[in-house]
């Protein structure tokens, strides 16, 4: 295992549509997942997408600590999702502060759908299908956007709410990096 270098906003790997993973159980994918897990732990983020470690593949991982979940749901343990699909289940969007390991030092107020269903396969090639609300839904939308070359500033509707972390105390308490 190894901690991978994180690609930052402006790197072309973050701007392209990532390729589907042909075989989730291939040794290269197993290795990538182990490295991403170690990288995410090291950097203490909520989630990480493969393009952020310079691999243009449709693979994300994320977790949601219990306290982060607005809806008082159980914590979501670290989940690896390969070839994910999102279905939007509401018209309602909610603003929330986001950060991104690929946009270091900044925070932004981003609208996200409040209720989604997502599916994909896990590292064991088994189907994962869940509904998500609140912060859980936000994290999944943020991570899956990475697979389509989209970073959170591109989802913002008011760029006056793109701020430096060091000024975050003037605003709503921001979330930790995603
Ligand atoms: Ni991100």
Tab-separated table of N, CA and C and ligand atoms in Angstrom:
chain	number	residue	atom	x	y	z
A	1	UNK	N	0.844	-1.196	0.000
A	1	UNK	CA	0.000	0.000	0.000
A	1	UNK	C	0.879	1.245	0.000
A	2	UNK	N	0.298	2.279	-0.515
A	2	UNK	CA	1.045	3.539	-0.567
A	2	UNK	C	0.078	4.702	-0.548
A	3	UNK	N	0.528	5.791	0.046
A	3	UNK	CA	-0.261	7.018	0.015
A	3	UNK	C	-0.030	7.675	-1.332
A	4	UNK	N	-1.117	7.952	-2.057
A	4	UNK	CA	-1.014	8.524	-3.395
A	4	UNK	C	-1.032	10.054	-3.354
A	5	UNK	N	-0.394	10.626	-4.337
A	5	UNK	CA	-0.422	12.081	-4.503
A	5	UNK	C	-1.803	12.501	-5.021
A	6	UNK	N	-2.307	13.606	-4.499
A	6	UNK	CA	-3.639	14.093	-4.894
A	6	UNK	C	-3.518	15.106	-6.040
A	7	UNK	N	-4.278	14.858	-7.114
A	7	UNK	CA	-4.340	15.814	-8.227
A	7	UNK	C	-5.137	17.037	-7.789
A	8	UNK	N	-4.680	18.208	-8.188
A	8	UNK	CA	-5.354	19.449	-7.799
A	8	UNK	C	-6.070	20.084	-8.993
A	9	UNK	N	-7.059	20.905	-8.654
A	9	UNK	CA	-7.872	21.587	-9.662
A	9	UNK	C	-6.983	22.190	-10.758
A	10	UNK	N	-7.297	21.858	-11.982
A	10	UNK	CA	-6.490	22.292	-13.111
A	10	UNK	C	-5.808	21.116	-13.784
A	11	UNK	N	-5.588	20.027	-13.030
A	11	UNK	CA	-4.992	18.830	-13.639
A	11	UNK	C	-6.030	18.193	-14.579
A	12	UNK	N	-5.610	17.855	-15.801
A	12	UNK	CA	-6.573	17.312	-16.776
A	12	UNK	C	-7.301	16.049	-16.301
A	13	UNK	N	-6.681	15.258	-15.430
A	13	UNK	CA	-7.342	14.017	-14.984
A	13	UNK	C	-8.626	14.323	-14.212
A	14	UNK	N	-8.716	15.532	-13.657
A	14	UNK	CA	-9.920	15.925	-12.902
A	14	UNK	C	-10.994	16.510	-13.811
A	15	UNK	N	-10.650	16.679	-15.097
A	15	UNK	CA	-11.572	17.359	-16.010
A	15	UNK	C	-12.200	16.409	-17.010
A	16	UNK	N	-11.733	15.142	-17.009
A	16	UNK	CA	-12.278	14.238	-18.018
A	16	UNK	C	-13.302	13.271	-17.408
A	17	UNK	N	-14.085	12.680	-18.310
A	17	UNK	CA	-15.041	11.653	-17.888
A	17	UNK	C	-14.257	10.358	-17.714
A	18	UNK	N	-14.333	9.783	-16.517
A	18	UNK	CA	-13.547	8.583	-16.205
A	18	UNK	C	-14.151	7.341	-16.862
A	19	UNK	N	-13.298	6.353	-17.077
A	19	UNK	CA	-13.687	5.084	-17.714
A	19	UNK	C	-14.339	4.142	-16.696
A	20	UNK	N	-15.300	3.359	-17.163
A	20	UNK	CA	-15.884	2.315	-16.317
A	20	UNK	C	-14.808	1.298	-15.944
A	21	UNK	N	-14.935	0.715	-14.764
A	21	UNK	CA	-14.031	-0.354	-14.322
A	21	UNK	C	-14.551	-1.667	-14.907
A	22	UNK	N	-13.733	-2.338	-15.717
A	22	UNK	CA	-14.179	-3.559	-16.403
A	22	UNK	C	-14.312	-4.724	-15.418
A	23	UNK	N	-13.328	-4.884	-14.549
A	23	UNK	CA	-13.343	-6.003	-13.605
A	23	UNK	C	-12.979	-5.496	-12.212
A	24	UNK	N	-13.987	-5.321	-11.360
A	24	UNK	CA	-13.730	-4.772	-10.011
A	24	UNK	C	-12.791	-5.634	-9.175
A	25	UNK	N	-12.648	-6.910	-9.534
A	25	UNK	CA	-11.811	-7.800	-8.728
A	25	UNK	C	-10.391	-7.941	-9.297
A	26	UNK	N	-10.090	-7.238	-10.381
A	26	UNK	CA	-8.741	-7.295	-10.974
A	26	UNK	C	-7.699	-6.813	-9.960
A	27	UNK	N	-6.512	-7.367	-10.031
A	27	UNK	CA	-5.503	-7.049	-9.006
A	27	UNK	C	-5.148	-5.560	-9.002
A	28	UNK	N	-5.147	-4.938	-10.172
A	28	UNK	CA	-4.851	-3.503	-10.243
A	28	UNK	C	-5.882	-2.675	-9.483
A	29	UNK	N	-7.128	-3.111	-9.517
A	29	UNK	CA	-8.207	-2.392	-8.823
A	29	UNK	C	-8.104	-2.634	-7.316
A	30	UNK	N	-7.828	-3.874	-6.924
A	30	UNK	CA	-7.651	-4.203	-5.501
A	30	UNK	C	-6.541	-3.329	-4.909
A	31	UNK	N	-5.471	-3.201	-5.660
A	31	UNK	CA	-4.326	-2.409	-5.243
A	31	UNK	C	-4.697	-0.917	-5.143
A	32	UNK	N	-5.415	-0.441	-6.161
A	32	UNK	CA	-5.840	0.965	-6.169
A	32	UNK	C	-6.720	1.267	-4.958
A	33	UNK	N	-7.651	0.362	-4.649
A	33	UNK	CA	-8.553	0.566	-3.512
A	33	UNK	C	-7.751	0.634	-2.210
A	34	UNK	N	-6.779	-0.256	-2.062
A	34	UNK	CA	-5.946	-0.256	-0.845
A	34	UNK	C	-5.190	1.065	-0.719
A	35	UNK	N	-4.644	1.547	-1.817
A	35	UNK	CA	-3.913	2.817	-1.791
A	35	UNK	C	-4.838	3.992	-1.488
A	36	UNK	N	-6.017	3.989	-2.095
A	36	UNK	CA	-6.956	5.094	-1.871
A	36	UNK	C	-7.423	5.110	-0.423
A	37	UNK	N	-7.640	3.916	0.138
A	37	UNK	CA	-8.060	3.818	1.535
A	37	UNK	C	-6.985	4.414	2.452
A	38	UNK	N	-5.749	4.072	2.174
A	38	UNK	CA	-4.647	4.586	2.987
A	38	UNK	C	-4.516	6.110	2.822
A	39	UNK	N	-4.693	6.569	1.596
A	39	UNK	CA	-4.597	8.010	1.313
A	39	UNK	C	-5.702	8.772	2.037
A	40	UNK	N	-6.925	8.225	1.998
A	40	UNK	CA	-8.066	8.887	2.637
A	40	UNK	C	-7.881	8.936	4.158
A	41	UNK	N	-7.388	7.840	4.708
A	41	UNK	CA	-7.135	7.812	6.158
A	41	UNK	C	-6.090	8.843	6.537
A	42	UNK	N	-5.031	8.901	5.731
A	42	UNK	CA	-3.928	9.818	6.017
A	42	UNK	C	-4.395	11.264	6.020
A	43	UNK	N	-5.278	11.584	5.080
A	43	UNK	CA	-5.659	12.977	4.858
A	43	UNK	C	-6.955	13.327	5.598
A	44	UNK	N	-7.589	12.300	6.217
A	44	UNK	CA	-8.777	12.503	7.066
A	44	UNK	C	-9.946	13.124	6.321
A	45	UNK	N	-10.146	12.670	5.087
A	45	UNK	CA	-11.267	13.204	4.317
A	45	UNK	C	-12.506	12.348	4.479
A	46	UNK	N	-13.645	12.866	3.943
A	46	UNK	CA	-14.895	12.110	3.971
A	46	UNK	C	-14.992	11.178	2.765
A	47	UNK	N	-14.312	11.553	1.681
A	47	UNK	CA	-14.405	10.732	0.478
A	47	UNK	C	-13.269	11.009	-0.484
A	48	UNK	N	-13.136	10.102	-1.431
A	48	UNK	CA	-12.059	10.205	-2.420
A	48	UNK	C	-12.513	9.492	-3.693
A	49	UNK	N	-12.223	10.093	-4.840
A	49	UNK	CA	-12.559	9.488	-6.130
A	49	UNK	C	-11.256	9.150	-6.859
A	50	UNK	N	-11.260	8.064	-7.633
A	50	UNK	CA	-10.030	7.599	-8.285
A	50	UNK	C	-9.323	8.684	-9.119
A	51	UNK	N	-10.069	9.536	-9.846
A	51	UNK	CA	-9.351	10.579	-10.612
A	51	UNK	C	-8.505	11.501	-9.729
A	52	UNK	N	-8.876	11.608	-8.453
A	52	UNK	CA	-8.090	12.459	-7.546
A	52	UNK	C	-6.716	11.886	-7.255
A	53	UNK	N	-6.544	10.579	-7.499
A	53	UNK	CA	-5.213	9.984	-7.362
A	53	UNK	C	-4.675	9.599	-8.747
A	54	UNK	N	-5.093	10.386	-9.757
A	54	UNK	CA	-4.574	10.272	-11.126
A	54	UNK	C	-4.961	8.974	-11.822
A	55	UNK	N	-6.088	8.370	-11.407
A	55	UNK	CA	-6.580	7.165	-12.090
A	55	UNK	C	-7.957	7.497	-12.646
A	56	UNK	N	-8.056	7.548	-13.976
A	56	UNK	CA	-9.307	7.960	-14.599
A	56	UNK	C	-10.264	6.769	-14.695
A	57	UNK	N	-10.747	6.352	-13.537
A	57	UNK	CA	-11.622	5.179	-13.421
A	57	UNK	C	-12.819	5.532	-12.560
A	58	UNK	N	-13.967	4.847	-12.842
A	58	UNK	CA	-15.202	5.155	-12.116
A	58	UNK	C	-15.248	4.373	-10.807
A	59	UNK	N	-14.570	4.920	-9.825
A	59	UNK	CA	-14.464	4.304	-8.502
A	59	UNK	C	-14.372	5.419	-7.463
A	60	UNK	N	-15.234	5.332	-6.450
A	60	UNK	CA	-15.195	6.307	-5.351
A	60	UNK	C	-15.227	5.565	-4.018
A	61	UNK	N	-14.796	6.228	-2.972
A	61	UNK	CA	-14.997	5.708	-1.614
A	61	UNK	C	-15.359	6.884	-0.710
A	62	UNK	N	-16.147	6.572	0.320
A	62	UNK	CA	-16.589	7.637	1.232
A	62	UNK	C	-17.064	7.001	2.526
A	63	UNK	N	-17.165	7.806	3.549
A	63	UNK	CA	-17.802	7.371	4.785
A	63	UNK	C	-18.461	8.581	5.412
A	64	UNK	N	-19.443	8.306	6.257
A	64	UNK	CA	-20.186	9.380	6.909
A	64	UNK	C	-20.225	9.084	8.407
A	65	UNK	N	-19.500	9.873	9.195
A	65	UNK	CA	-19.574	9.696	10.648
A	65	UNK	C	-20.991	10.015	11.125
A	66	UNK	N	-21.445	9.371	12.190
A	66	UNK	CA	-22.821	9.525	12.660
A	66	UNK	C	-23.192	10.986	12.893
A	67	UNK	N	-22.287	11.747	13.483
A	67	UNK	CA	-22.597	13.138	13.830
A	67	UNK	C	-22.802	14.013	12.608
A	68	UNK	N	-22.235	13.594	11.471
A	68	UNK	CA	-22.334	14.387	10.256
A	68	UNK	C	-23.675	14.248	9.602
A	69	UNK	N	-24.379	13.161	9.946
A	69	UNK	CA	-25.591	12.887	9.205
A	69	UNK	C	-26.759	13.679	9.784
A	70	UNK	N	-27.258	14.631	8.975
A	70	UNK	CA	-28.287	15.566	9.421
A	70	UNK	C	-29.557	14.839	9.861
A	71	UNK	N	-29.805	13.690	9.312
A	71	UNK	CA	-31.091	13.013	9.504
A	71	UNK	C	-31.053	12.024	10.658
A	72	UNK	N	-30.014	12.107	11.482
A	72	UNK	CA	-29.888	11.189	12.615
A	72	UNK	C	-29.838	9.730	12.177
A	73	UNK	N	-29.350	9.500	11.005
A	73	UNK	CA	-29.218	8.124	10.550
A	73	UNK	C	-27.941	7.542	11.123
A	74	UNK	N	-27.827	6.241	10.992
A	74	UNK	CA	-26.602	5.581	11.430
A	74	UNK	C	-25.436	6.084	10.579
A	75	UNK	N	-24.247	5.978	11.137
A	75	UNK	CA	-23.049	6.311	10.367
A	75	UNK	C	-22.955	5.369	9.169
A	76	UNK	N	-22.393	5.875	8.092
A	76	UNK	CA	-22.151	5.030	6.922
A	76	UNK	C	-20.677	4.637	6.964
A	77	UNK	N	-20.401	3.348	7.127
A	77	UNK	CA	-18.995	2.929	7.168
A	77	UNK	C	-18.333	3.133	5.810
A	78	UNK	N	-17.029	3.064	5.797
A	78	UNK	CA	-16.306	3.280	4.543
A	78	UNK	C	-16.885	2.379	3.457
A	79	UNK	N	-17.320	3.009	2.396
A	79	UNK	CA	-17.968	2.296	1.294
A	79	UNK	C	-17.177	2.536	0.025
A	80	UNK	N	-16.831	1.451	-0.652
A	80	UNK	CA	-16.179	1.548	-1.960
A	80	UNK	C	-17.242	1.262	-3.005
A	81	UNK	N	-17.396	2.189	-3.944
A	81	UNK	CA	-18.457	2.070	-4.941
A	81	UNK	C	-17.813	2.156	-6.329
A	82	UNK	N	-18.013	1.093	-7.093
A	82	UNK	CA	-17.421	1.001	-8.429
A	82	UNK	C	-18.533	1.146	-9.467
A	83	UNK	N	-18.254	1.916	-10.508
A	83	UNK	CA	-19.225	2.205	-11.571
A	83	UNK	C	-20.556	2.692	-10.998
A	84	UNK	N	-20.516	3.709	-10.141
A	84	UNK	CA	-21.754	4.150	-9.475
A	84	UNK	C	-22.725	4.857	-10.416
A	85	UNK	N	-24.003	4.738	-10.064
A	85	UNK	CA	-25.082	5.458	-10.745
A	85	UNK	C	-25.890	6.159	-9.668
A	86	UNK	N	-26.332	7.384	-9.980
A	86	UNK	CA	-27.171	8.135	-9.038
A	86	UNK	C	-28.515	8.403	-9.688
A	87	UNK	N	-29.563	8.183	-8.909
A	87	UNK	CA	-30.906	8.563	-9.337
A	87	UNK	C	-31.396	9.626	-8.356
A	88	UNK	N	-31.821	10.757	-8.891
A	88	UNK	CA	-32.308	11.859	-8.050
A	88	UNK	C	-33.766	11.590	-7.703
A	89	UNK	N	-34.120	11.653	-6.416
A	89	UNK	CA	-35.475	11.295	-5.989
A	89	UNK	C	-36.304	12.499	-5.550
A	90	UNK	N	-35.795	13.700	-5.745
A	90	UNK	CA	-36.513	14.896	-5.311
A	90	UNK	C	-36.123	16.073	-6.191
A	91	UNK	N	-36.947	17.122	-6.161
A	91	UNK	CA	-36.561	18.377	-6.812
A	91	UNK	C	-35.843	19.284	-5.825
A	92	UNK	N	-35.907	18.908	-4.537
A	92	UNK	CA	-35.402	19.781	-3.482
A	92	UNK	C	-33.872	19.760	-3.421
A	93	UNK	N	-33.303	20.953	-3.345
A	93	UNK	CA	-31.857	21.071	-3.154
A	93	UNK	C	-31.615	21.849	-1.869
A	94	UNK	N	-30.441	21.611	-1.301
A	94	UNK	CA	-30.093	22.252	-0.034
A	94	UNK	C	-28.659	22.761	-0.171
A	95	UNK	N	-28.400	23.947	0.394
A	95	UNK	CA	-27.043	24.473	0.385
A	95	UNK	C	-26.244	23.869	1.537
A	96	UNK	N	-24.988	23.587	1.280
A	96	UNK	CA	-24.121	23.097	2.354
A	96	UNK	C	-22.668	23.389	2.001
A	97	UNK	N	-21.857	23.523	3.038
A	97	UNK	CA	-20.436	23.809	2.814
A	97	UNK	C	-19.694	22.542	2.435
A	98	UNK	N	-18.861	22.667	1.404
A	98	UNK	CA	-18.043	21.534	0.972
A	98	UNK	C	-16.593	21.957	0.859
A	99	UNK	N	-15.757	20.951	1.006
A	99	UNK	CA	-14.351	21.117	0.711
A	99	UNK	C	-13.954	19.969	-0.190
A	100	UNK	N	-12.764	20.030	-0.733
A	100	UNK	CA	-12.311	18.966	-1.627
A	100	UNK	C	-10.792	18.873	-1.538
A	101	UNK	N	-10.293	17.658	-1.451
A	101	UNK	CA	-8.846	17.469	-1.349
A	101	UNK	C	-8.130	18.003	-2.589
A	102	UNK	N	-8.859	18.115	-3.697
A	102	UNK	CA	-8.268	18.622	-4.938
A	102	UNK	C	-8.364	20.139	-5.052
A	103	UNK	N	-9.051	20.749	-4.080
A	103	UNK	CA	-9.176	22.215	-4.044
A	103	UNK	C	-8.744	22.640	-2.642
A	104	UNK	N	-7.476	22.432	-2.309
A	104	UNK	CA	-7.050	22.595	-0.914
A	104	UNK	C	-7.159	24.038	-0.433
A	105	UNK	N	-7.553	24.163	0.829
A	105	UNK	CA	-7.568	25.480	1.464
A	105	UNK	C	-8.843	26.256	1.259
A	106	UNK	N	-9.757	25.739	0.423
A	106	UNK	CA	-10.982	26.470	0.125
A	106	UNK	C	-12.209	25.715	0.609
A	107	UNK	N	-13.301	26.471	0.769
A	107	UNK	CA	-14.609	25.913	1.104
A	107	UNK	C	-15.619	26.637	0.240
A	108	UNK	N	-16.694	25.931	-0.091
A	108	UNK	CA	-17.720	26.574	-0.906
A	108	UNK	C	-19.104	26.118	-0.506
A	109	UNK	N	-20.065	27.014	-0.697
A	109	UNK	CA	-21.462	26.704	-0.394
A	109	UNK	C	-22.101	26.156	-1.675
A	110	UNK	N	-22.498	24.888	-1.618
A	110	UNK	CA	-22.883	24.165	-2.835
A	110	UNK	C	-24.302	23.604	-2.709
A	111	UNK	N	-25.153	23.828	-3.715
A	111	UNK	CA	-26.474	23.196	-3.691
A	111	UNK	C	-26.380	21.730	-4.113
A	112	UNK	N	-27.052	20.856	-3.383
A	112	UNK	CA	-27.105	19.423	-3.746
A	112	UNK	C	-28.522	18.918	-3.538
A	113	UNK	N	-28.888	17.896	-4.286
A	113	UNK	CA	-30.178	17.233	-4.065
A	113	UNK	C	-30.186	16.579	-2.687
A	114	UNK	N	-31.348	16.618	-2.024
A	114	UNK	CA	-31.430	16.152	-0.642
A	114	UNK	C	-31.772	14.674	-0.518
A	115	UNK	N	-32.185	14.071	-1.631
A	115	UNK	CA	-32.625	12.665	-1.551
A	115	UNK	C	-32.267	11.957	-2.858
A	116	UNK	N	-31.440	10.962	-2.748
A	116	UNK	CA	-31.000	10.222	-3.941
A	116	UNK	C	-31.044	8.720	-3.672
A	117	UNK	N	-31.001	7.960	-4.755
A	117	UNK	CA	-30.720	6.530	-4.654
A	117	UNK	C	-29.427	6.319	-5.436
A	118	UNK	N	-28.538	5.524	-4.898
A	118	UNK	CA	-27.329	5.232	-5.667
A	118	UNK	C	-27.058	3.744	-5.681
A	119	UNK	N	-26.367	3.345	-6.730
A	119	UNK	CA	-26.020	1.935	-6.849
A	119	UNK	C	-24.645	1.825	-7.487
A	120	UNK	N	-24.073	0.654	-7.351
A	120	UNK	CA	-22.766	0.376	-7.915
A	120	UNK	C	-22.355	-0.985	-7.407
A	121	UNK	N	-21.151	-1.394	-7.705
A	121	UNK	CA	-20.688	-2.660	-7.137
A	121	UNK	C	-19.567	-2.383	-6.148
A	122	UNK	N	-19.479	-3.258	-5.164
A	122	UNK	CA	-18.422	-3.171	-4.170
A	122	UNK	C	-17.179	-3.890	-4.667
A	123	UNK	N	-16.115	-3.886	-3.864
A	123	UNK	CA	-14.856	-4.533	-4.259
A	123	UNK	C	-15.016	-6.048	-4.432
A	124	UNK	N	-16.079	-6.616	-3.802
A	124	UNK	CA	-16.337	-8.053	-3.956
A	124	UNK	C	-17.253	-8.320	-5.143
A	125	UNK	N	-17.507	-7.281	-5.949
A	125	UNK	CA	-18.326	-7.394	-7.160
A	125	UNK	C	-19.815	-7.569	-6.845
A	126	UNK	N	-20.182	-7.365	-5.576
A	126	UNK	CA	-21.598	-7.470	-5.214
A	126	UNK	C	-22.289	-6.128	-5.349
A	127	UNK	N	-23.570	-6.165	-5.720
A	127	UNK	CA	-24.347	-4.940	-5.927
A	127	UNK	C	-24.577	-4.208	-4.607
A	128	UNK	N	-24.356	-2.905	-4.631
A	128	UNK	CA	-24.697	-2.040	-3.497
A	128	UNK	C	-25.789	-1.105	-3.996
A	129	UNK	N	-26.893	-1.023	-3.257
A	129	UNK	CA	-27.952	-0.091	-3.620
A	129	UNK	C	-28.492	0.527	-2.345
A	130	UNK	N	-28.479	1.866	-2.291
A	130	UNK	CA	-28.916	2.548	-1.073
A	130	UNK	C	-29.657	3.828	-1.432
A	131	UNK	N	-30.514	4.240	-0.512
A	131	UNK	CA	-31.054	5.594	-0.577
A	131	UNK	C	-30.264	6.452	0.397
A	132	UNK	N	-30.126	7.711	0.070
A	132	UNK	CA	-29.355	8.602	0.933
A	132	UNK	C	-30.018	9.965	0.998
A	133	UNK	N	-29.919	10.581	2.182
A	133	UNK	CA	-30.401	11.948	2.379
A	133	UNK	C	-29.293	12.731	3.073
A	134	UNK	N	-29.500	14.025	3.204
A	134	UNK	CA	-28.605	14.866	3.999
A	134	UNK	C	-27.150	14.803	3.558
A	135	UNK	N	-26.262	14.763	4.538
A	135	UNK	CA	-24.826	14.798	4.250
A	135	UNK	C	-24.383	13.578	3.437
A	136	UNK	N	-24.989	12.447	3.727
A	136	UNK	CA	-24.701	11.220	2.980
A	136	UNK	C	-24.953	11.435	1.477
A	137	UNK	N	-26.116	12.002	1.155
A	137	UNK	CA	-26.452	12.262	-0.248
A	137	UNK	C	-25.486	13.276	-0.862
A	138	UNK	N	-25.094	14.267	-0.065
A	138	UNK	CA	-24.159	15.304	-0.528
A	138	UNK	C	-22.803	14.696	-0.883
A	139	UNK	N	-22.286	13.867	-0.002
A	139	UNK	CA	-20.954	13.273	-0.226
A	139	UNK	C	-20.956	12.418	-1.500
A	140	UNK	N	-22.014	11.634	-1.666
A	140	UNK	CA	-22.072	10.751	-2.836
A	140	UNK	C	-22.138	11.584	-4.124
A	141	UNK	N	-22.933	12.662	-4.117
A	141	UNK	CA	-23.014	13.520	-5.307
A	141	UNK	C	-21.671	14.179	-5.585
A	142	UNK	N	-21.001	14.632	-4.537
A	142	UNK	CA	-19.688	15.270	-4.695
A	142	UNK	C	-18.690	14.282	-5.309
A	143	UNK	N	-18.628	13.073	-4.733
A	143	UNK	CA	-17.636	12.093	-5.210
A	143	UNK	C	-17.939	11.645	-6.636
A	144	UNK	N	-19.213	11.404	-6.927
A	144	UNK	CA	-19.558	10.930	-8.272
A	144	UNK	C	-19.342	12.020	-9.323
A	145	UNK	N	-19.482	13.283	-8.946
A	145	UNK	CA	-19.157	14.380	-9.863
A	145	UNK	C	-17.706	14.286	-10.340
A	146	UNK	N	-16.816	13.844	-9.454
A	146	UNK	CA	-15.406	13.711	-9.848
A	146	UNK	C	-15.255	12.781	-11.056
A	147	UNK	N	-16.162	11.800	-11.181
A	147	UNK	CA	-16.058	10.822	-12.265
A	147	UNK	C	-16.493	11.413	-13.603
A	148	UNK	N	-17.169	12.563	-13.530
A	148	UNK	CA	-17.599	13.233	-14.755
A	148	UNK	C	-16.832	14.533	-14.981
A	149	UNK	N	-15.720	14.664	-14.298
A	149	UNK	CA	-14.861	15.830	-14.518
A	149	UNK	C	-15.380	17.108	-13.888
A	150	UNK	N	-16.219	16.976	-12.855
A	150	UNK	CA	-16.833	18.167	-12.231
A	150	UNK	C	-16.329	18.337	-10.803
A	151	UNK	N	-15.844	19.536	-10.498
A	151	UNK	CA	-15.441	19.879	-9.125
A	151	UNK	C	-16.506	20.799	-8.529
A	152	UNK	N	-16.590	20.815	-7.189
A	152	UNK	CA	-17.720	21.511	-6.556
A	152	UNK	C	-17.874	22.989	-6.945
A	153	UNK	N	-16.757	23.741	-7.232
A	153	UNK	CA	-16.998	25.140	-7.617
A	153	UNK	C	-17.888	25.257	-8.866
A	154	UNK	N	-17.846	24.224	-9.729
A	154	UNK	CA	-18.681	24.245	-10.930
A	154	UNK	C	-20.157	24.057	-10.610
A	155	UNK	N	-20.466	23.592	-9.419
A	155	UNK	CA	-21.860	23.421	-8.985
A	155	UNK	C	-22.363	24.621	-8.194
A	156	UNK	N	-21.475	25.556	-7.893
A	156	UNK	CA	-21.876	26.682	-7.052
A	156	UNK	C	-22.704	27.679	-7.848
A	157	UNK	N	-23.641	28.323	-7.161
A	157	UNK	CA	-24.493	29.309	-7.803
A	157	UNK	C	-24.118	30.726	-7.357
A	158	UNK	N	-23.299	30.832	-6.320
A	158	UNK	CA	-22.892	32.143	-5.812
A	158	UNK	C	-21.413	32.079	-5.409
A	159	UNK	N	-20.555	32.563	-6.300
A	159	UNK	CA	-19.113	32.421	-6.059
A	159	UNK	C	-18.600	33.338	-4.945
A	160	UNK	N	-19.467	34.230	-4.433
A	160	UNK	CA	-19.054	35.004	-3.250
A	160	UNK	C	-18.954	34.076	-2.041
A	161	UNK	N	-19.519	32.871	-2.175
A	161	UNK	CA	-19.471	31.891	-1.088
A	161	UNK	C	-18.342	30.866	-1.284
A	162	UNK	N	-17.385	31.197	-2.125
A	162	UNK	CA	-16.167	30.396	-2.255
A	162	UNK	C	-15.107	31.109	-1.419
A	163	UNK	N	-14.709	30.474	-0.312
A	163	UNK	CA	-13.908	31.186	0.689
A	163	UNK	C	-12.685	30.370	1.095
A	164	UNK	N	-11.725	31.031	1.688
A	164	UNK	CA	-10.597	30.318	2.262
A	164	UNK	C	-10.999	29.743	3.621
A	165	UNK	N	-10.491	28.529	3.858
A	165	UNK	CA	-10.710	27.837	5.128
A	165	UNK	C	-10.388	28.738	6.325
A	166	UNK	N	-9.325	29.521	6.158
A	166	UNK	CA	-8.865	30.365	7.262
A	166	UNK	C	-9.855	31.484	7.585
A	167	UNK	N	-10.829	31.719	6.675
A	167	UNK	CA	-11.859	32.736	6.929
A	167	UNK	C	-13.211	32.100	7.250
A	168	UNK	N	-13.205	30.765	7.372
A	168	UNK	CA	-14.484	30.050	7.524
A	168	UNK	C	-15.221	30.442	8.795
A	169	UNK	N	-14.477	30.908	9.814
A	169	UNK	CA	-15.132	31.286	11.068
A	169	UNK	C	-16.134	32.421	10.868
A	170	UNK	N	-16.019	33.164	9.763
A	170	UNK	CA	-16.964	34.243	9.481
A	170	UNK	C	-18.277	33.711	8.897
A	171	UNK	N	-18.276	32.417	8.567
A	171	UNK	CA	-19.428	31.824	7.879
A	171	UNK	C	-19.965	30.672	8.713
A	172	UNK	N	-20.833	29.888	8.110
A	172	UNK	CA	-21.344	28.682	8.791
A	172	UNK	C	-20.171	27.721	8.974
A	173	UNK	N	-20.187	26.983	10.078
A	173	UNK	CA	-19.121	26.004	10.318
A	173	UNK	C	-19.014	25.054	9.133
A	174	UNK	N	-17.877	25.043	8.467
A	174	UNK	CA	-17.739	24.206	7.281
A	174	UNK	C	-17.468	22.741	7.628
A	175	UNK	N	-17.651	21.896	6.651
A	175	UNK	CA	-17.379	20.469	6.844
A	175	UNK	C	-15.913	20.189	6.592
A	176	UNK	N	-15.479	19.040	7.027
A	176	UNK	CA	-14.102	18.661	6.737
A	176	UNK	C	-13.970	18.266	5.270
A	177	UNK	N	-12.750	18.154	4.821
A	177	UNK	CA	-12.472	17.929	3.401
A	177	UNK	C	-13.123	16.666	2.874
A	178	UNK	N	-13.568	16.719	1.617
A	178	UNK	CA	-14.155	15.543	0.986
A	178	UNK	C	-13.209	15.042	-0.056
B	1	LIG	NI1	-13.645	16.230	-3.942
